Coordinates of N, CA and C in Angstrom, one line a residue:
M225 N 1.4 18.7 -4.6 CA 1.9 17.5 -4.0 C 1.2 16.3 -4.5
T226 N 1.9 15.3 -5.0 CA 1.4 14.1 -5.5 C 1.4 13.0 -4.5
A227 N 0.2 12.3 -4.3 CA 0.2 11.3 -3.3 C -0.9 10.3 -3.7
W228 N -0.6 9.0 -3.4 CA -1.6 7.9 -3.6 C -1.6 7.0 -2.4
F229 N -2.8 6.3 -2.2 CA -2.9 5.4 -1.1 C -3.0 4.0 -1.7
V230 N -2.0 3.1 -1.3 CA -1.9 1.8 -1.9 C -2.6 0.8 -1.0
V231 N -3.5 0.0 -1.6 CA -4.2 -1.0 -0.9 C -4.1 -2.3 -1.6
G232 N -4.4 -3.4 -1.0 CA -4.3 -4.7 -1.6 C -5.6 -5.5 -1.6
T233 N -5.7 -6.5 -2.4 CA -6.8 -7.4 -2.4 C -6.9 -8.3 -1.2
D234 N -5.7 -8.4 -0.5 CA -5.6 -9.2 0.7 C -4.2 -8.9 1.3
T235 N -3.9 -9.6 2.4 CA -2.6 -9.5 2.9 C -1.7 -10.4 2.1
G236 N -0.4 -10.0 2.0 CA 0.6 -10.9 1.4 C 0.5 -10.9 -0.1
V237 N -0.1 -9.8 -0.7 CA -0.2 -9.8 -2.2 C 0.9 -8.9 -2.8
G238 N 1.7 -8.3 -2.0 CA 2.8 -7.5 -2.6 C 2.6 -6.0 -2.5
K239 N 1.8 -5.5 -1.5 CA 1.6 -4.1 -1.4 C 2.9 -3.3 -1.2
T240 N 3.8 -3.9 -0.3 CA 5.0 -3.2 -0.1 C 5.9 -3.1 -1.3
L241 N 6.0 -4.2 -2.0 CA 6.8 -4.3 -3.2 C 6.3 -3.2 -4.2
A242 N 5.0 -3.2 -4.4 CA 4.4 -2.2 -5.3 C 4.6 -0.8 -4.8
A243 N 4.4 -0.6 -3.5 CA 4.6 0.8 -3.0 C 6.0 1.3 -3.1
T244 N 7.0 0.4 -2.8 CA 8.4 0.8 -2.9 C 8.8 1.0 -4.4
A245 N 8.2 0.2 -5.3 CA 8.5 0.3 -6.7 C 8.0 1.7 -7.2
L246 N 6.8 2.1 -6.7 CA 6.2 3.4 -7.1 C 7.1 4.5 -6.6
L247 N 7.6 4.3 -5.4 CA 8.5 5.4 -4.8 C 9.7 5.5 -5.8
H248 N 10.3 4.5 -6.2 CA 11.4 4.6 -7.2 C 11.0 5.3 -8.5
R249 N 9.8 5.0 -8.9 CA 9.3 5.7 -10.1 C 9.2 7.2 -9.9
L250 N 8.7 7.5 -8.7 CA 8.5 8.9 -8.3 C 9.9 9.7 -8.2
R251 N 10.9 8.9 -7.8 CA 12.2 9.6 -7.6 C 12.8 10.0 -8.9
T252 N 12.3 9.5 -10.0 CA 12.9 9.9 -11.3 C 12.3 11.3 -11.7
R253 N 11.2 11.7 -11.0 CA 10.5 12.9 -11.4 C 10.5 14.0 -10.2
H254 N 10.7 13.5 -9.0 CA 10.7 14.5 -7.9 C 11.9 14.3 -7.0
A255 N 12.4 15.4 -6.4 CA 13.5 15.4 -5.6 C 13.2 14.8 -4.2
R256 N 12.0 15.2 -3.7 CA 11.6 14.8 -2.3 C 10.4 13.8 -2.4
V257 N 10.7 12.6 -2.1 CA 9.7 11.5 -2.2 C 9.7 10.8 -0.8
A258 N 8.5 10.6 -0.3 CA 8.4 10.0 1.0 C 7.4 8.8 1.0
G259 N 7.7 7.8 1.8 CA 6.8 6.7 1.9 C 6.2 6.7 3.3
M260 N 5.0 6.1 3.5 CA 4.3 6.1 4.8 C 3.6 4.8 5.0
K261 N 3.7 4.2 6.1 CA 3.0 3.0 6.5 C 2.3 3.4 7.8
P262 N 1.1 3.9 7.8 CA 0.4 4.4 9.0 C 0.3 3.4 10.1
I263 N 0.0 2.1 9.7 CA -0.1 1.1 10.7 C 0.7 -0.2 10.3
A264 N 1.6 -0.6 11.1 CA 2.4 -1.8 10.8 C 2.3 -2.8 11.9
A265 N 1.7 -3.9 11.7 CA 1.5 -4.9 12.7 C 2.5 -6.1 12.5
G266 N 3.3 -6.3 13.5 CA 4.4 -7.3 13.4 C 5.7 -6.6 13.5
A267 N 6.4 -6.7 14.6 CA 7.7 -6.0 14.8 C 8.7 -6.9 15.4
E268 N 10.0 -6.6 15.1 CA 11.1 -7.3 15.7 C 11.9 -6.4 16.5
Q269 N 12.4 -6.9 17.6 CA 13.3 -6.0 18.5 C 14.7 -6.2 18.1
Q270 N 15.4 -5.1 17.9 CA 16.8 -5.1 17.5 C 17.7 -5.2 18.7
A271 N 19.0 -5.4 18.4 CA 20.0 -5.5 19.5 C 20.0 -4.3 20.4
D272 N 19.8 -3.1 19.8 CA 19.8 -1.9 20.5 C 18.5 -1.6 21.3
G273 N 17.6 -2.5 21.2 CA 16.3 -2.4 21.9 C 15.2 -1.8 21.1
R274 N 15.5 -1.2 19.9 CA 14.5 -0.7 19.0 C 13.6 -1.7 18.4
W275 N 12.3 -1.4 18.2 CA 11.4 -2.3 17.5 C 11.3 -1.8 16.0
T276 N 11.4 -2.7 15.1 CA 11.3 -2.3 13.7 C 10.3 -3.2 12.9
N277 N 9.9 -2.8 11.8 CA 9.0 -3.6 10.9 C 9.6 -3.6 9.5
A278 N 9.6 -4.7 8.9 CA 10.3 -4.9 7.6 C 9.7 -4.0 6.5
D279 N 8.4 -3.9 6.5 CA 7.7 -3.0 5.5 C 8.1 -1.6 5.7
V280 N 8.1 -1.1 6.9 CA 8.5 0.3 7.2 C 9.9 0.6 6.7
L281 N 10.8 -0.4 7.0 CA 12.2 -0.2 6.7 C 12.3 -0.1 5.1
A282 N 11.6 -1.0 4.4 CA 11.6 -1.0 3.0 C 11.1 0.4 2.4
L283 N 10.1 0.9 2.9 CA 9.6 2.2 2.5 C 10.6 3.3 2.7
Q284 N 11.2 3.3 3.9 CA 12.2 4.3 4.2 C 13.4 4.2 3.3
A285 N 13.8 3.0 2.9 CA 14.9 2.8 2.1 C 14.7 3.3 0.6
A286 N 13.4 3.1 0.2 CA 13.0 3.5 -1.1 C 12.8 5.0 -1.3
A287 N 12.5 5.7 -0.1 CA 12.2 7.1 -0.2 C 13.5 8.0 -0.2
S288 N 13.4 9.2 -0.7 CA 14.5 10.1 -0.7 C 14.5 11.1 0.5
V289 N 13.3 11.2 1.1 CA 13.1 12.1 2.3 C 13.4 11.3 3.6
R290 N 14.2 11.7 4.5 CA 14.5 11.1 5.7 C 13.6 11.7 6.8
A291 N 12.4 11.3 6.9 CA 11.4 11.8 7.8 C 11.5 11.1 9.1
P292 N 11.0 11.7 10.2 CA 11.0 11.0 11.5 C 10.1 9.8 11.5
D293 N 10.5 8.7 12.2 CA 9.8 7.5 12.3 C 8.3 7.7 12.6
A294 N 8.1 8.7 13.5 CA 6.7 8.9 14.0 C 5.8 9.4 12.9
L295 N 6.3 10.0 11.9 CA 5.5 10.4 10.7 C 5.4 9.3 9.7
V296 N 6.5 8.6 9.5 CA 6.4 7.5 8.5 C 5.5 6.4 9.0
N297 N 5.6 6.1 10.3 CA 4.9 5.0 10.9 C 4.3 5.3 12.2
P298 N 3.2 6.0 12.3 CA 2.6 6.4 13.6 C 2.3 5.3 14.5
Y299 N 1.9 4.1 14.0 CA 1.6 3.0 14.8 C 2.4 1.8 14.5
L300 N 3.3 1.4 15.3 CA 4.1 0.2 15.2 C 3.7 -0.8 16.2
L301 N 3.0 -1.8 15.8 CA 2.4 -2.8 16.7 C 3.2 -4.1 16.7
K302 N 3.4 -4.7 17.8 CA 4.3 -5.8 18.0 C 3.7 -7.1 17.4
T303 N 2.4 -7.3 17.6 CA 1.8 -8.6 17.2 C 1.5 -8.7 15.7
P304 N 1.9 -9.7 15.0 CA 1.5 -9.8 13.5 C 0.1 -10.3 13.4
A305 N -0.8 -9.4 13.6 CA -2.3 -9.8 13.5 C -3.0 -8.6 13.0
S306 N -4.3 -8.7 12.8 CA -5.2 -7.6 12.4 C -4.9 -6.4 13.3
P307 N -4.9 -5.2 12.8 CA -4.5 -4.0 13.6 C -5.3 -3.9 14.9
H308 N -6.6 -4.2 14.8 CA -7.4 -4.0 16.0 C -7.0 -5.0 17.1
I309 N -6.6 -6.2 16.7 CA -6.2 -7.2 17.7 C -4.8 -6.8 18.2
A310 N -3.9 -6.5 17.3 CA -2.5 -6.1 17.7 C -2.5 -4.9 18.6
A311 N -3.3 -3.9 18.3 CA -3.4 -2.7 19.1 C -3.9 -3.0 20.5
R312 N -4.9 -3.9 20.6 CA -5.4 -4.3 21.9 C -4.3 -5.0 22.7
H313 N -3.5 -5.8 22.1 CA -2.4 -6.5 22.8 C -1.4 -5.5 23.3
D314 N -1.2 -4.4 22.6 CA -0.3 -3.3 23.0 C -0.9 -2.3 23.9
G315 N -2.2 -2.5 24.2 CA -2.9 -1.6 25.1 C -3.1 -0.2 24.6
I316 N -3.3 -0.1 23.2 CA -3.5 1.3 22.6 C -4.7 1.3 21.8
T317 N -5.1 2.4 21.4 CA -6.2 2.6 20.4 C -5.7 3.4 19.2
I318 N -6.0 2.9 18.1 CA -5.6 3.5 16.8 C -6.5 4.7 16.6
E319 N -5.9 5.9 16.4 CA -6.7 7.1 16.2 C -6.4 7.6 14.8
I320 N -7.4 7.7 14.0 CA -7.3 8.1 12.6 C -6.8 9.5 12.5
E321 N -7.2 10.4 13.5 CA -6.8 11.8 13.4 C -5.3 11.9 13.6
R322 N -4.7 11.1 14.4 CA -3.3 11.1 14.6 C -2.5 10.7 13.3
I323 N -3.1 9.8 12.5 CA -2.5 9.4 11.3 C -2.6 10.5 10.3
V324 N -3.8 11.1 10.2 CA -4.0 12.2 9.3 C -3.0 13.4 9.6
S325 N -2.8 13.7 10.8 CA -1.9 14.7 11.2 C -0.5 14.4 10.8
A326 N -0.1 13.1 11.0 CA 1.3 12.7 10.6 C 1.4 12.8 9.1
F327 N 0.4 12.4 8.3 CA 0.5 12.5 6.9 C 0.6 14.0 6.4
Q328 N -0.1 14.9 7.0 CA -0.1 16.3 6.7 C 1.3 16.8 6.9
Q329 N 1.9 16.4 8.0 CA 3.3 16.9 8.3 C 4.3 16.3 7.3
L330 N 4.1 15.0 7.0 CA 5.0 14.4 6.0 C 4.9 15.0 4.6
R331 N 3.7 15.3 4.2 CA 3.5 15.8 2.9 C 4.1 17.2 2.8
A332 N 4.2 17.9 3.9 CA 4.8 19.2 3.9 C 6.3 19.2 3.7
Q333 N 6.9 18.0 3.8 CA 8.3 17.8 3.6 C 8.7 17.1 2.3
A334 N 7.6 16.8 1.5 CA 7.8 16.0 0.3 C 7.1 16.6 -0.9
D335 N 7.6 16.3 -2.1 CA 6.9 16.6 -3.3 C 5.9 15.5 -3.7
A336 N 6.1 14.3 -3.2 CA 5.3 13.1 -3.5 C 5.3 12.1 -2.4
V337 N 4.2 11.5 -2.1 CA 4.1 10.6 -1.0 C 3.3 9.3 -1.5
I338 N 3.8 8.2 -1.1 CA 3.1 6.9 -1.2 C 2.7 6.4 0.2
V339 N 1.4 6.2 0.4 CA 0.9 5.7 1.7 C 0.5 4.2 1.5
E340 N 1.0 3.3 2.2 CA 0.7 1.9 2.1 C -0.3 1.5 3.3
G341 N -1.4 1.0 2.9 CA -2.4 0.5 3.9 C -1.9 -0.8 4.6
A342 N -2.7 -1.2 5.5 CA -2.4 -2.5 6.3 C -3.4 -3.5 5.8
G343 N -2.9 -4.7 5.4 CA -3.8 -5.7 4.9 C -4.7 -5.3 3.8
G344 N -6.0 -5.8 3.8 CA -7.0 -5.4 2.8 C -7.6 -4.1 3.2
L345 N -8.4 -3.6 2.3 CA -9.0 -2.3 2.5 C -9.9 -2.2 3.8
L346 N -10.6 -3.2 4.1 CA -11.6 -3.2 5.2 C -11.1 -3.9 6.4
V347 N -9.8 -4.0 6.6 CA -9.2 -4.6 7.8 C -9.6 -3.7 9.0
P348 N -10.0 -4.3 10.1 CA -10.5 -3.5 11.2 C -9.4 -2.8 11.9
L349 N -9.6 -1.5 12.3 CA -8.7 -0.7 13.1 C -9.1 -0.7 14.5
D350 N -10.4 -0.8 14.8 CA -10.9 -0.9 16.1 C -12.3 -1.5 15.9
D351 N -13.2 -1.4 16.9 CA -14.5 -2.0 16.9 C -15.4 -1.3 15.9
E352 N -15.1 -0.1 15.5 CA -16.0 0.7 14.7 C -15.4 1.2 13.3
H353 N -14.1 1.2 13.2 CA -13.4 1.8 12.1 C -12.6 0.7 11.3
D354 N -12.4 0.9 10.0 CA -11.6 0.0 9.2 C -10.7 0.8 8.3
G355 N -9.9 0.1 7.5 CA -8.9 0.8 6.6 C -9.6 1.7 5.6
G356 N -10.8 1.4 5.3 CA -11.6 2.2 4.4 C -11.8 3.6 5.0
D357 N -12.1 3.6 6.3 CA -12.3 4.9 7.0 C -11.0 5.7 7.0
L358 N -9.9 5.1 7.1 CA -8.6 5.8 7.0 C -8.4 6.3 5.6
A359 N -8.7 5.5 4.6 CA -8.5 6.0 3.2 C -9.4 7.3 3.0
V360 N -10.6 7.2 3.5 CA -11.5 8.4 3.3 C -10.9 9.6 4.0
A361 N -10.4 9.4 5.3 CA -9.9 10.5 6.0 C -8.7 11.1 5.4
L362 N -7.9 10.3 4.7 CA -6.7 10.8 4.0 C -7.1 11.5 2.7
G363 N -8.2 11.0 2.1 CA -8.7 11.7 0.9 C -7.8 11.5 -0.3
L364 N -7.1 10.4 -0.4 CA -6.2 10.2 -1.5 C -6.8 9.3 -2.6
P365 N -6.4 9.4 -3.8 CA -6.8 8.4 -4.8 C -6.1 7.1 -4.5
V366 N -6.7 6.0 -4.9 CA -6.3 4.7 -4.5 C -5.6 3.9 -5.6
I367 N -4.6 3.2 -5.3 CA -4.0 2.3 -6.2 C -4.2 0.9 -5.6
L368 N -4.8 0.0 -6.4 CA -5.1 -1.4 -5.9 C -4.1 -2.4 -6.4
V369 N -3.5 -3.1 -5.5 CA -2.5 -4.2 -5.8 C -3.3 -5.5 -5.8
V370 N -3.3 -6.2 -7.0 CA -4.0 -7.5 -7.1 C -2.9 -8.6 -7.2
G371 N -2.9 -9.4 -6.2 CA -2.0 -10.6 -6.1 C -2.6 -11.7 -7.0
L372 N -1.9 -12.0 -8.1 CA -2.4 -13.0 -9.1 C -2.3 -14.4 -8.5
R373 N -3.4 -14.9 -8.1 CA -3.5 -16.3 -7.7 C -5.0 -16.6 -7.7
L374 N -5.3 -17.9 -7.6 CA -6.7 -18.3 -7.6 C -7.5 -17.5 -6.5
G375 N -8.7 -17.0 -6.9 CA -9.5 -16.2 -6.0 C -9.3 -14.7 -6.2
C376 N -8.3 -14.3 -7.0 CA -8.0 -12.9 -7.1 C -9.1 -12.1 -7.8
L377 N -9.8 -12.7 -8.7 CA -10.9 -12.0 -9.5 C -11.9 -11.5 -8.5
N378 N -12.4 -12.4 -7.7 CA -13.4 -12.0 -6.7 C -12.9 -10.9 -5.7
H379 N -11.7 -11.2 -5.2 CA -11.1 -10.2 -4.2 C -10.9 -8.8 -4.9
A380 N -10.5 -8.8 -6.1 CA -10.2 -7.5 -6.8 C -11.5 -6.8 -7.0
L381 N -12.5 -7.5 -7.5 CA -13.8 -6.8 -7.8 C -14.5 -6.3 -6.5
L382 N -14.4 -7.1 -5.5 CA -15.0 -6.7 -4.2 C -14.3 -5.5 -3.6
T383 N -13.0 -5.5 -3.7 CA -12.2 -4.3 -3.2 C -12.4 -3.1 -4.0
A384 N -12.5 -3.2 -5.3 CA -12.7 -2.0 -6.1 C -14.1 -1.5 -5.8
Q385 N -15.1 -2.4 -5.6 CA -16.4 -1.9 -5.3 C -16.5 -1.2 -4.0
A386 N -15.7 -1.7 -3.0 CA -15.7 -1.0 -1.7 C -15.0 0.3 -1.8
I387 N -14.0 0.4 -2.6 CA -13.3 1.7 -2.8 C -14.2 2.7 -3.3
R388 N -15.0 2.4 -4.4 CA -15.9 3.3 -5.0 C -17.1 3.6 -4.1
Q389 N -17.5 2.7 -3.3 CA -18.7 2.9 -2.4 C -18.3 3.9 -1.4
R390 N -17.0 4.0 -1.0 CA -16.5 5.0 -0.1 C -16.3 6.4 -0.7
G391 N -16.6 6.5 -2.0 CA -16.4 7.8 -2.7 C -15.0 8.1 -3.1
L392 N -14.1 7.1 -3.1 CA -12.7 7.3 -3.4 C -12.4 7.0 -4.8
P393 N -11.6 7.8 -5.5 CA -11.2 7.5 -6.9 C -10.2 6.4 -6.9
L394 N -10.5 5.4 -7.8 CA -9.5 4.3 -8.1 C -8.6 4.7 -9.2
A395 N -7.4 5.1 -8.9 CA -6.5 5.7 -9.9 C -5.9 4.7 -10.8
G396 N -5.9 3.4 -10.4 CA -5.3 2.4 -11.2 C -5.0 1.1 -10.4
W397 N -4.6 0.1 -11.1 CA -4.3 -1.2 -10.4 C -3.0 -1.8 -10.9
V398 N -2.4 -2.5 -10.0 CA -1.1 -3.2 -10.3 C -1.3 -4.7 -10.2
A399 N -0.9 -5.5 -11.2 CA -1.0 -6.9 -11.1 C 0.4 -7.4 -10.6
N400 N 0.4 -8.3 -9.6 CA 1.6 -8.9 -9.1 C 1.5 -10.4 -9.1
R401 N 2.5 -11.0 -9.8 CA 2.4 -12.5 -10.0 C 3.0 -13.2 -8.8
I402 N 2.2 -13.3 -7.7 CA 2.7 -13.9 -6.5 C 2.7 -15.5 -6.6
D403 N 1.9 -16.0 -7.6 CA 1.9 -17.5 -7.8 C 2.4 -17.7 -9.2
P404 N 3.7 -18.2 -9.3 CA 4.2 -18.4 -10.7 C 3.5 -19.5 -11.4
G405 N 2.8 -20.4 -10.7 CA 2.1 -21.5 -11.4 C 0.7 -21.2 -11.6
M406 N 0.2 -20.0 -11.5 CA -1.2 -19.7 -11.7 C -1.6 -20.0 -13.1
P407 N -2.6 -20.8 -13.4 CA -3.1 -21.0 -14.7 C -3.9 -19.9 -15.3
E408 N -3.8 -19.8 -16.6 CA -4.7 -18.8 -17.4 C -4.5 -17.4 -16.9
V409 N -3.2 -17.0 -16.7 CA -2.9 -15.6 -16.2 C -3.4 -14.6 -17.2
D410 N -3.1 -14.8 -18.5 CA -3.5 -13.7 -19.5 C -5.1 -13.6 -19.5
A411 N -5.8 -14.7 -19.4 CA -7.3 -14.6 -19.4 C -7.7 -13.8 -18.1
N412 N -7.1 -14.1 -17.0 CA -7.5 -13.4 -15.8 C -7.2 -11.9 -15.9
L413 N -6.0 -11.5 -16.5 CA -5.6 -10.1 -16.6 C -6.6 -9.4 -17.6
S414 N -7.0 -10.1 -18.6 CA -8.0 -9.5 -19.6 C -9.3 -9.2 -18.9
W415 N -9.7 -10.2 -18.1 CA -11.0 -10.0 -17.3 C -10.9 -8.8 -16.4
L416 N -9.8 -8.8 -15.6 CA -9.6 -7.7 -14.7 C -9.6 -6.3 -15.3
A417 N -8.9 -6.2 -16.5 CA -8.8 -5.0 -17.2 C -10.2 -4.5 -17.6
H418 N -11.0 -5.4 -18.0 CA -12.4 -5.1 -18.4 C -13.3 -4.7 -17.3
R419 N -13.3 -5.5 -16.2 CA -14.2 -5.3 -15.1 C -13.8 -4.2 -14.1
L420 N -12.5 -4.0 -13.9 CA -12.1 -2.9 -13.0 C -12.2 -1.5 -13.7
A421 N -12.2 -1.5 -15.0 CA -12.5 -0.2 -15.7 C -11.7 0.9 -15.2
T422 N -10.4 0.7 -15.0 CA -9.5 1.7 -14.6 C -8.1 1.3 -15.1
P423 N -7.2 2.2 -15.3 CA -5.9 1.8 -15.9 C -5.1 0.7 -15.1
C424 N -4.5 -0.2 -15.9 CA -3.5 -1.1 -15.3 C -2.2 -0.4 -15.3
L425 N -1.6 -0.3 -14.2 CA -0.3 0.5 -14.1 C 0.9 -0.4 -14.3
G426 N 0.7 -1.7 -14.6 CA 1.8 -2.6 -14.9 C 1.6 -4.0 -14.2
E427 N 2.4 -4.9 -14.6 CA 2.4 -6.2 -14.1 C 3.8 -6.6 -13.6
I428 N 3.9 -6.8 -12.3 CA 5.2 -7.2 -11.8 C 5.3 -8.7 -11.9
P429 N 6.4 -9.2 -12.6 CA 6.6 -10.6 -12.7 C 7.0 -11.3 -11.4
H430 N 6.9 -12.6 -11.4 CA 7.3 -13.3 -10.2 C 8.8 -13.1 -10.0
L431 N 9.2 -12.5 -8.9 CA 10.7 -12.3 -8.7 C 11.2 -13.3 -7.6
P432 N 12.4 -13.8 -7.8 CA 12.9 -14.7 -6.8 C 13.0 -14.1 -5.4
A433 N 13.3 -12.8 -5.4 CA 13.3 -12.1 -4.1 C 12.7 -10.7 -4.4
P434 N 11.9 -10.1 -3.5 CA 11.4 -8.8 -3.7 C 12.5 -7.7 -4.0
D435 N 12.4 -7.0 -5.1 CA 13.4 -6.0 -5.5 C 12.6 -4.8 -6.1
A436 N 12.5 -3.8 -5.3 CA 11.8 -2.6 -5.6 C 12.3 -1.9 -6.9
R437 N 13.6 -1.8 -7.1 CA 14.2 -1.2 -8.3 C 13.8 -2.0 -9.5
E438 N 13.9 -3.3 -9.4 CA 13.5 -4.2 -10.5 C 12.0 -4.1 -10.8
A439 N 11.2 -4.1 -9.8 CA 9.8 -4.1 -10.0 C 9.4 -2.7 -10.6
A440 N 10.1 -1.6 -10.3 CA 9.7 -0.3 -10.8 C 9.8 -0.3 -12.4
R441 N 10.6 -1.1 -12.9 CA 10.8 -1.2 -14.4 C 9.5 -1.6 -15.1
F442 N 8.6 -2.3 -14.4 CA 7.4 -2.8 -15.0 C 6.2 -1.9 -14.7
L443 N 6.3 -0.8 -13.9 CA 5.2 0.0 -13.5 C 5.3 1.4 -14.1
R444 N 4.1 2.0 -14.1 CA 4.1 3.5 -14.4 C 3.2 4.1 -13.4
L445 N 3.3 5.4 -13.2 CA 2.5 6.1 -12.3 C 1.1 6.5 -13.0
P446 N 0.1 6.7 -12.2 CA -1.2 7.0 -12.7 C -1.3 8.2 -13.7
D447 N -0.4 9.1 -13.5 CA -0.4 10.3 -14.4 C 0.7 10.2 -15.5
E448 N 1.3 9.0 -15.6 CA 2.2 8.8 -16.7 C 1.5 8.2 -17.9
P449 N 1.9 8.6 -19.1 CA 1.2 8.0 -20.3 C 1.7 6.6 -20.5
I450 N 0.8 5.8 -21.2 CA 1.2 4.4 -21.5 C 2.2 4.4 -22.5
A451 N 3.3 3.7 -22.3 CA 4.5 3.6 -23.2 C 4.0 3.0 -24.5

C-alpha cells in the first residue's frame, strides 16, 4: 500500500490542490485510490442539514474509492480556526488514536492513500499535541507543499527541519505559484532545491482557478522517475 502525508509551509499554500493532483496521478497507476483529511476546520451547512468542508469534498471527488465520510474525515469542525480552537468551540477533543484507526481502515480499502494535514505541520491539535504528532503516529513519508511567495524560503526550511526532527522521511516537495507576481522565482526555486536536499516533485503554475487534473500534469510521485 502506497501512502504519503501532505503538509504545507503554512495555511493557504495549496495543500488541497497538490493533494488532489497527486490523487489523479495515483489513479493512472492504481485502481483503488483514497484521499483523507483527518481534521477539517471550517464547515458549511447544506440545505439538507449536512455539514461539509470544501477540502474534504475535493479529496473525495479526486479519489476512486468511495469510503465512508467518517474514515475520510474523522473530525469536521465548524469554525474556520486552528484545530485546537475549533474543537473547543465544538466541545470535542481531537484524539490521534481515532485518526490512526480511521486511516488503517481506509488503507485496507485502497491501493494508495494521500493524507492531507491541517494548516502547517505544527498546528496545535490540543494543549499538548500538534500536527507533527499526528504525522508521527501515522508513520508516513511526508510531501511538503511550498507556497511560492515572499517568506517561503524561511517557512520551507523550518518545516523541513521540523519534519526531520520528528524522525519522518521527507519524500519530496511541491512548489505552488500562489503569488503570480513573486519576483525572482527561479532563484528561489534553485535555493530551495539546494537547501531542502530532497526531490522536487514539480511546480504547479498559477492557475486562474484550482484544477486538480490540470495541476497533476506538472507533478510526479516520489517513486516516479524524473521525466
